[in-house]
Amino acid sequence: MLNNIILIVLFICFVSGLAYVYMRLKEETKKAPKKGEDLQISPEEVIKQVEALFLNGDFSTGQKLAKKYLAQNPYHHELRKLLVKSYIENQKEYDAISNLLVLVQFYPDDLSLYAQLATLYKNTHQQKKAIHFYSYLLTKDKYDLNAMRNLAELYYNNKQKESALKLYKQLVAFIDDEEEKVEYYEIMGNIYTTYGDYNKAINFFKKVLQHKSNNIDVIKELRKIYLKQKDTENVIYLSRKLIDLEPGNYVYYEELINLLFHVHSYEEALSYAQKALELENTDVFAIKNLIAKIYIYTGKIQESINLINETIVQDPTNLILSQTLAMAHCMNKDFEMAKKVCNDAIEVAVPSDIKVIHNNLSTILAEEAVYLLNQGKTKAAFDKFTEAMQYNNENPEIYFKLATANRTIKNYSEAVRQCKRAIELAPEVSLYYETLADIYYELQNFIEAKKYYKEAVFIDPKNTRAHTFLGILQSKDKEHESAIKSLETAVSLDSNNVDIRYNLALAYEVAGKKDEAKAEYTKVLELNPNHKEAANNLKLL
């Protein structure tokens, strides 16, 4: 009986315990919030509140509210998109990126999310990731111009020029905006320049200038290419244009004056030099030195000497002026004064300048040697050449003048040797090749002569005389088309030269081009009505 009572009591206690546990669990369940319920706001309401905060410019509070809600309910994607938008507007790119990476997991087909990611990676200089996402966008839509533009730019800035070029070619084919095309033409020109494909670069730069004729950057790049191609005419044209665009830029003046001097356009060079002296930032000594050199080469030697003497007073140790003065005296055949100027300069020169002065002394002595040779003083002349060697035995002008001297006395083997040495020391001087060709021509070694005339015109395409003699030899060897081409080039460089035109007429005639020959003989007679050979040949035709 007692045992039954105990069992009943235990059962009642057990049931009471279960009831208590059940009631507690039920109470706790009622208290446990649903996702987002601790904020006591619905998904729709949170969107409205966050939008209102953003509209009022309270981005900080709005972002905190959105983040807190998303921590409880990470699947509220519209709220996350709104948060991303605010991060982008507030330039919180990294926060925007982290939230976009969540969104693309749920919306893998929403390309706008990938576009935003690509842009953000680009803006934060994470270029490899930007390239990855823009490339992905193009795989989905090969006509996505925005992705194409950005990817081309990224490739270009990351030195992936070939990939960039491919995309820029596609862009100019797809877009209609001429202004945008011009922008890409310039980039494509720059890429081709880095490849060394100068002809294509020139074509694209010219397209830019057709639309924007005053684009200084393109003019400068185009000018650099023409310099490399030794297209002096176009370099000068663009140099003039740069001065027109920036008339106060002294650097352009100095470059143009030197170019004009190089092509013997002394009057124009002098005109620009005078204008350069009026600029505020002009290197007066450099410009006056150039003017003095122009005077020397135009036969105004005394004017050159006077100008330098007036200028050098302001800077007696100016090496450039003193050496131009020495060369002026040399051209005036006052060799003693020329040497004195050099020796005086040595007294005050820094060690690095002495080599320059010695080189000029060697040139002056070589010039004096030629002068003595022309007076029939052969031994004294060669003594001067020996003295010149002591100052600089690697001065190409010495060897060139020695070659000329030996050619004068018909010591051809030595003339050839000395001329080749001059070429070895200064392979960029067309005159040396032309002179060596002349020596071979006199020796009737026409094969070697033709070879060196070709070298001369390759180095200086405006070497009229070399073109002429090359054409004569080519005609002699029955290379008719080459001969005509060479002589036509010579005529284009010196259209009023009767001898060149006569040789071109002969080349036409032996090539069987009678009409062209008649026309050219007629032009010869227009220039020189007394040209008997041209008149006779014209009658025979």
mmCIF file of N, CA and C in Angstrom, residues 19-88:
data_model
loop_
_atom_site.group_PDB
_atom_site.id
_atom_site.type_symbol
_atom_site.label_atom_id
_atom_site.label_comp_id
_atom_site.label_asym_id
_atom_site.label_seq_id
_atom_site.Cartn_x
_atom_site.Cartn_y
_atom_site.Cartn_z
ATOM 1 N N ALA A 19 4.998 19.595 -17.008
ATOM 2 C CA ALA A 19 4.137 20.746 -17.272
ATOM 3 C C ALA A 19 4.905 22.050 -17.117
ATOM 4 N N TYR A 20 5.778 22.091 -16.099
ATOM 5 C CA TYR A 20 6.560 23.323 -15.865
ATOM 6 C C TYR A 20 7.516 23.589 -17.034
ATOM 7 N N VAL A 21 8.191 22.502 -17.448
ATOM 8 C CA VAL A 21 9.136 22.653 -18.578
ATOM 9 C C VAL A 21 8.404 23.115 -19.821
ATOM 10 N N TYR A 22 7.225 22.535 -20.081
ATOM 11 C CA TYR A 22 6.440 22.904 -21.251
ATOM 12 C C TYR A 22 6.061 24.373 -21.219
ATOM 13 N N MET A 23 5.602 24.826 -20.028
ATOM 14 C CA MET A 23 5.183 26.219 -19.889
ATOM 15 C C MET A 23 6.365 27.174 -20.110
ATOM 16 N N ARG A 24 7.537 26.783 -19.577
ATOM 17 C CA ARG A 24 8.728 27.627 -19.741
ATOM 18 C C ARG A 24 9.142 27.701 -21.213
ATOM 19 N N LEU A 25 9.128 26.542 -21.889
ATOM 20 C CA LEU A 25 9.484 26.520 -23.309
ATOM 21 C C LEU A 25 8.523 27.366 -24.130
ATOM 22 N N LYS A 26 7.252 27.271 -23.802
ATOM 23 C CA LYS A 26 6.252 28.055 -24.519
ATOM 24 C C LYS A 26 6.469 29.536 -24.316
ATOM 25 N N GLU A 27 6.817 29.872 -23.057
ATOM 26 C CA GLU A 27 7.062 31.292 -22.739
ATOM 27 C C GLU A 27 8.281 31.816 -23.486
ATOM 28 N N GLU A 28 9.349 31.004 -23.525
ATOM 29 C CA GLU A 28 10.570 31.415 -24.225
ATOM 30 C C GLU A 28 10.334 31.526 -25.727
ATOM 31 N N THR A 29 9.528 30.609 -26.240
ATOM 32 C CA THR A 29 9.226 30.638 -27.676
ATOM 33 C C THR A 29 8.499 31.909 -28.059
ATOM 34 N N LYS A 30 7.573 32.318 -27.188
ATOM 35 C CA LYS A 30 6.849 33.557 -27.445
ATOM 36 C C LYS A 30 7.781 34.753 -27.436
ATOM 37 N N LYS A 31 8.796 34.710 -26.559
ATOM 38 C CA LYS A 31 9.722 35.839 -26.449
ATOM 39 C C LYS A 31 10.706 35.882 -27.610
ATOM 40 N N ALA A 32 11.104 34.734 -28.208
ATOM 41 C CA ALA A 32 12.124 34.690 -29.282
ATOM 42 C C ALA A 32 11.632 35.440 -30.517
ATOM 43 N N PRO A 33 12.360 36.459 -30.970
ATOM 44 C CA PRO A 33 11.903 37.256 -32.110
ATOM 45 C C PRO A 33 12.136 36.547 -33.424
ATOM 46 N N LYS A 34 11.323 36.873 -34.376
ATOM 47 C CA LYS A 34 11.586 36.427 -35.739
ATOM 48 C C LYS A 34 12.694 37.297 -36.312
ATOM 49 N N LYS A 35 13.258 36.878 -37.466
ATOM 50 C CA LYS A 35 14.335 37.650 -38.084
ATOM 51 C C LYS A 35 13.869 39.061 -38.354
ATOM 52 N N GLY A 36 14.605 40.019 -37.767
ATOM 53 C CA GLY A 36 14.266 41.424 -37.958
ATOM 54 C C GLY A 36 13.283 41.943 -36.946
ATOM 55 N N GLU A 37 12.665 41.049 -36.109
ATOM 56 C CA GLU A 37 11.635 41.525 -35.198
ATOM 57 C C GLU A 37 12.201 42.279 -34.014
ATOM 58 N N ASP A 38 13.543 42.069 -33.692
ATOM 59 C CA ASP A 38 14.117 42.829 -32.581
ATOM 60 C C ASP A 38 14.163 44.310 -32.922
ATOM 61 N N LEU A 39 14.117 44.657 -34.254
ATOM 62 C CA LEU A 39 14.064 46.068 -34.653
ATOM 63 C C LEU A 39 12.626 46.573 -34.708
ATOM 64 N N GLN A 40 11.711 45.626 -34.518
ATOM 65 C CA GLN A 40 10.290 45.975 -34.511
ATOM 66 C C GLN A 40 9.890 46.755 -35.775
ATOM 67 N N ILE A 41 10.370 46.222 -36.938
ATOM 68 C CA ILE A 41 10.096 46.882 -38.214
ATOM 69 C C ILE A 41 10.025 45.832 -39.310
ATOM 70 N N SER A 42 9.142 46.030 -40.250
ATOM 71 C CA SER A 42 8.970 45.068 -41.341
ATOM 72 C C SER A 42 9.978 45.348 -42.457
ATOM 73 N N PRO A 43 10.226 44.367 -43.347
ATOM 74 C CA PRO A 43 11.139 44.582 -44.481
ATOM 75 C C PRO A 43 10.741 45.779 -45.340
ATOM 76 N N GLU A 44 9.447 45.971 -45.502
ATOM 77 C CA GLU A 44 8.998 47.098 -46.313
ATOM 78 C C GLU A 44 9.271 48.429 -45.620
ATOM 79 N N GLU A 45 9.031 48.442 -44.295
ATOM 80 C CA GLU A 45 9.226 49.671 -43.531
ATOM 81 C C GLU A 45 10.695 50.074 -43.479
ATOM 82 N N VAL A 46 11.588 49.086 -43.328
ATOM 83 C CA VAL A 46 13.010 49.420 -43.221
ATOM 84 C C VAL A 46 13.508 50.076 -44.508
ATOM 85 N N ILE A 47 13.003 49.597 -45.642
ATOM 86 C CA ILE A 47 13.367 50.216 -46.924
ATOM 87 C C ILE A 47 12.945 51.682 -46.936
ATOM 88 N N LYS A 48 11.696 51.929 -46.501
ATOM 89 C CA LYS A 48 11.186 53.301 -46.499
ATOM 90 C C LYS A 48 12.006 54.204 -45.584
ATOM 91 N N GLN A 49 12.345 53.676 -44.377
ATOM 92 C CA GLN A 49 13.092 54.497 -43.416
ATOM 93 C C GLN A 49 14.507 54.795 -43.912
ATOM 94 N N VAL A 50 15.155 53.777 -44.465
ATOM 95 C CA VAL A 50 16.529 53.973 -44.965
ATOM 96 C C VAL A 50 16.528 54.954 -46.138
ATOM 97 N N GLU A 51 15.562 54.811 -47.042
ATOM 98 C CA GLU A 51 15.469 55.737 -48.179
ATOM 99 C C GLU A 51 15.255 57.169 -47.704
ATOM 100 N N ALA A 52 14.388 57.326 -46.683
ATOM 101 C CA ALA A 52 14.111 58.664 -46.148
ATOM 102 C C ALA A 52 15.364 59.285 -45.543
ATOM 103 N N LEU A 53 16.123 58.475 -44.819
ATOM 104 C CA LEU A 53 17.371 58.977 -44.221
ATOM 105 C C LEU A 53 18.359 59.400 -45.307
ATOM 106 N N PHE A 54 18.450 58.597 -46.352
ATOM 107 C CA PHE A 54 19.376 58.931 -47.442
ATOM 108 C C PHE A 54 18.935 60.203 -48.164
ATOM 109 N N LEU A 55 17.620 60.339 -48.364
ATOM 110 C CA LEU A 55 17.115 61.542 -49.035
ATOM 111 C C LEU A 55 17.407 62.803 -48.232
ATOM 112 N N ASN A 56 17.410 62.661 -46.904
ATOM 113 C CA ASN A 56 17.713 63.804 -46.027
ATOM 114 C C ASN A 56 19.213 64.006 -45.829
ATOM 115 N N GLY A 57 20.008 63.194 -46.500
ATOM 116 C CA GLY A 57 21.462 63.339 -46.414
ATOM 117 C C GLY A 57 22.074 62.706 -45.184
ATOM 118 N N ASP A 58 21.277 61.963 -44.414
ATOM 119 C CA ASP A 58 21.811 61.311 -43.207
ATOM 120 C C ASP A 58 22.269 59.904 -43.584
ATOM 121 N N PHE A 59 23.348 59.842 -44.337
ATOM 122 C CA PHE A 59 23.839 58.550 -44.832
ATOM 123 C C PHE A 59 24.366 57.671 -43.706
ATOM 124 N N SER A 60 24.999 58.278 -42.732
ATOM 125 C CA SER A 60 25.583 57.500 -41.637
ATOM 126 C C SER A 60 24.515 56.709 -40.893
ATOM 127 N N THR A 61 23.430 57.381 -40.486
ATOM 128 C CA THR A 61 22.349 56.705 -39.757
ATOM 129 C C THR A 61 21.668 55.672 -40.644
ATOM 130 N N GLY A 62 21.424 56.045 -41.891
ATOM 131 C CA GLY A 62 20.777 55.124 -42.816
ATOM 132 C C GLY A 62 21.598 53.867 -43.031
ATOM 133 N N GLN A 63 22.904 54.029 -43.190
ATOM 134 C CA GLN A 63 23.776 52.873 -43.405
ATOM 135 C C GLN A 63 23.835 51.984 -42.165
ATOM 136 N N LYS A 64 23.851 52.613 -40.967
ATOM 137 C CA LYS A 64 23.876 51.830 -39.723
ATOM 138 C C LYS A 64 22.598 51.012 -39.576
ATOM 139 N N LEU A 65 21.463 51.648 -39.871
ATOM 140 C CA LEU A 65 20.181 50.954 -39.780
ATOM 141 C C LEU A 65 20.132 49.785 -40.758
ATOM 142 N N ALA A 66 20.571 50.030 -41.996
ATOM 143 C CA ALA A 66 20.552 48.968 -43.008
ATOM 144 C C ALA A 66 21.466 47.813 -42.610
ATOM 145 N N LYS A 67 22.649 48.123 -42.122
ATOM 146 C CA LYS A 67 23.593 47.084 -41.710
ATOM 147 C C LYS A 67 23.032 46.264 -40.550
ATOM 148 N N LYS A 68 22.392 46.949 -39.574
ATOM 149 C CA LYS A 68 21.833 46.255 -38.410
ATOM 150 C C LYS A 68 20.715 45.317 -38.842
ATOM 151 N N TYR A 69 19.888 45.789 -39.757
ATOM 152 C CA TYR A 69 18.789 44.954 -40.225
ATOM 153 C C TYR A 69 19.324 43.750 -41.003
ATOM 154 N N LEU A 70 20.321 43.996 -41.865
ATOM 155 C CA LEU A 70 20.885 42.907 -42.674
ATOM 156 C C LEU A 70 21.609 41.876 -41.822
ATOM 157 N N ALA A 71 22.108 42.309 -40.666
ATOM 158 C CA ALA A 71 22.740 41.348 -39.756
ATOM 159 C C ALA A 71 21.714 40.342 -39.247
ATOM 160 N N GLN A 72 20.450 40.780 -39.086
ATOM 161 C CA GLN A 72 19.378 39.902 -38.647
ATOM 162 C C GLN A 72 18.719 39.188 -39.831
ATOM 163 N N ASN A 73 18.677 39.885 -40.960
ATOM 164 C CA ASN A 73 18.017 39.314 -42.138
ATOM 165 C C ASN A 73 18.886 39.559 -43.377
ATOM 166 N N PRO A 74 19.910 38.712 -43.571
ATOM 167 C CA PRO A 74 20.857 38.924 -44.682
ATOM 168 C C PRO A 74 20.244 38.705 -46.064
ATOM 169 N N TYR A 75 18.988 38.236 -46.116
ATOM 170 C CA TYR A 75 18.373 37.946 -47.405
ATOM 171 C C TYR A 75 17.504 39.090 -47.923
ATOM 172 N N HIS A 76 17.576 40.225 -47.241
ATOM 173 C CA HIS A 76 16.802 41.387 -47.721
ATOM 174 C C HIS A 76 17.641 42.078 -48.817
ATOM 175 N N HIS A 77 17.581 41.545 -50.027
ATOM 176 C CA HIS A 77 18.473 41.954 -51.114
ATOM 177 C C HIS A 77 18.208 43.373 -51.606
ATOM 178 N N GLU A 78 16.942 43.793 -51.578
ATOM 179 C CA GLU A 78 16.642 45.153 -52.027
ATOM 180 C C GLU A 78 17.282 46.181 -51.101
ATOM 181 N N LEU A 79 17.272 45.862 -49.797
ATOM 182 C CA LEU A 79 17.923 46.752 -48.830
ATOM 183 C C LEU A 79 19.429 46.787 -49.068
ATOM 184 N N ARG A 80 19.999 45.634 -49.383
ATOM 185 C CA ARG A 80 21.446 45.579 -49.632
ATOM 186 C C ARG A 80 21.808 46.380 -50.890
ATOM 187 N N LYS A 81 20.967 46.297 -51.907
ATOM 188 C CA LYS A 81 21.214 47.087 -53.123
ATOM 189 C C LYS A 81 21.172 48.584 -52.826
ATOM 190 N N LEU A 82 20.211 48.960 -51.969
ATOM 191 C CA LEU A 82 20.107 50.365 -51.571
ATOM 192 C C LEU A 82 21.344 50.800 -50.795
ATOM 193 N N LEU A 83 21.833 49.901 -49.947
ATOM 194 C CA LEU A 83 23.038 50.185 -49.165
ATOM 195 C C LEU A 83 24.255 50.336 -50.081
ATOM 196 N N VAL A 84 24.359 49.467 -51.082
ATOM 197 C CA VAL A 84 25.463 49.542 -52.051
ATOM 198 C C VAL A 84 25.446 50.888 -52.769
ATOM 199 N N LYS A 85 24.261 51.295 -53.181
ATOM 200 C CA LYS A 85 24.133 52.580 -53.883
ATOM 201 C C LYS A 85 24.641 53.730 -53.022
ATOM 202 N N SER A 86 24.282 53.704 -51.715
ATOM 203 C CA SER A 86 24.729 54.783 -50.820
ATOM 204 C C SER A 86 26.238 54.745 -50.610
ATOM 205 N N TYR A 87 26.799 53.536 -50.541
ATOM 206 C CA TYR A 87 28.256 53.418 -50.384
ATOM 207 C C TYR A 87 28.980 54.012 -51.596
ATOM 208 N N ILE A 88 28.452 53.731 -52.774
ATOM 209 C CA ILE A 88 29.071 54.258 -53.998
ATOM 210 C C ILE A 88 28.994 55.780 -54.020
#
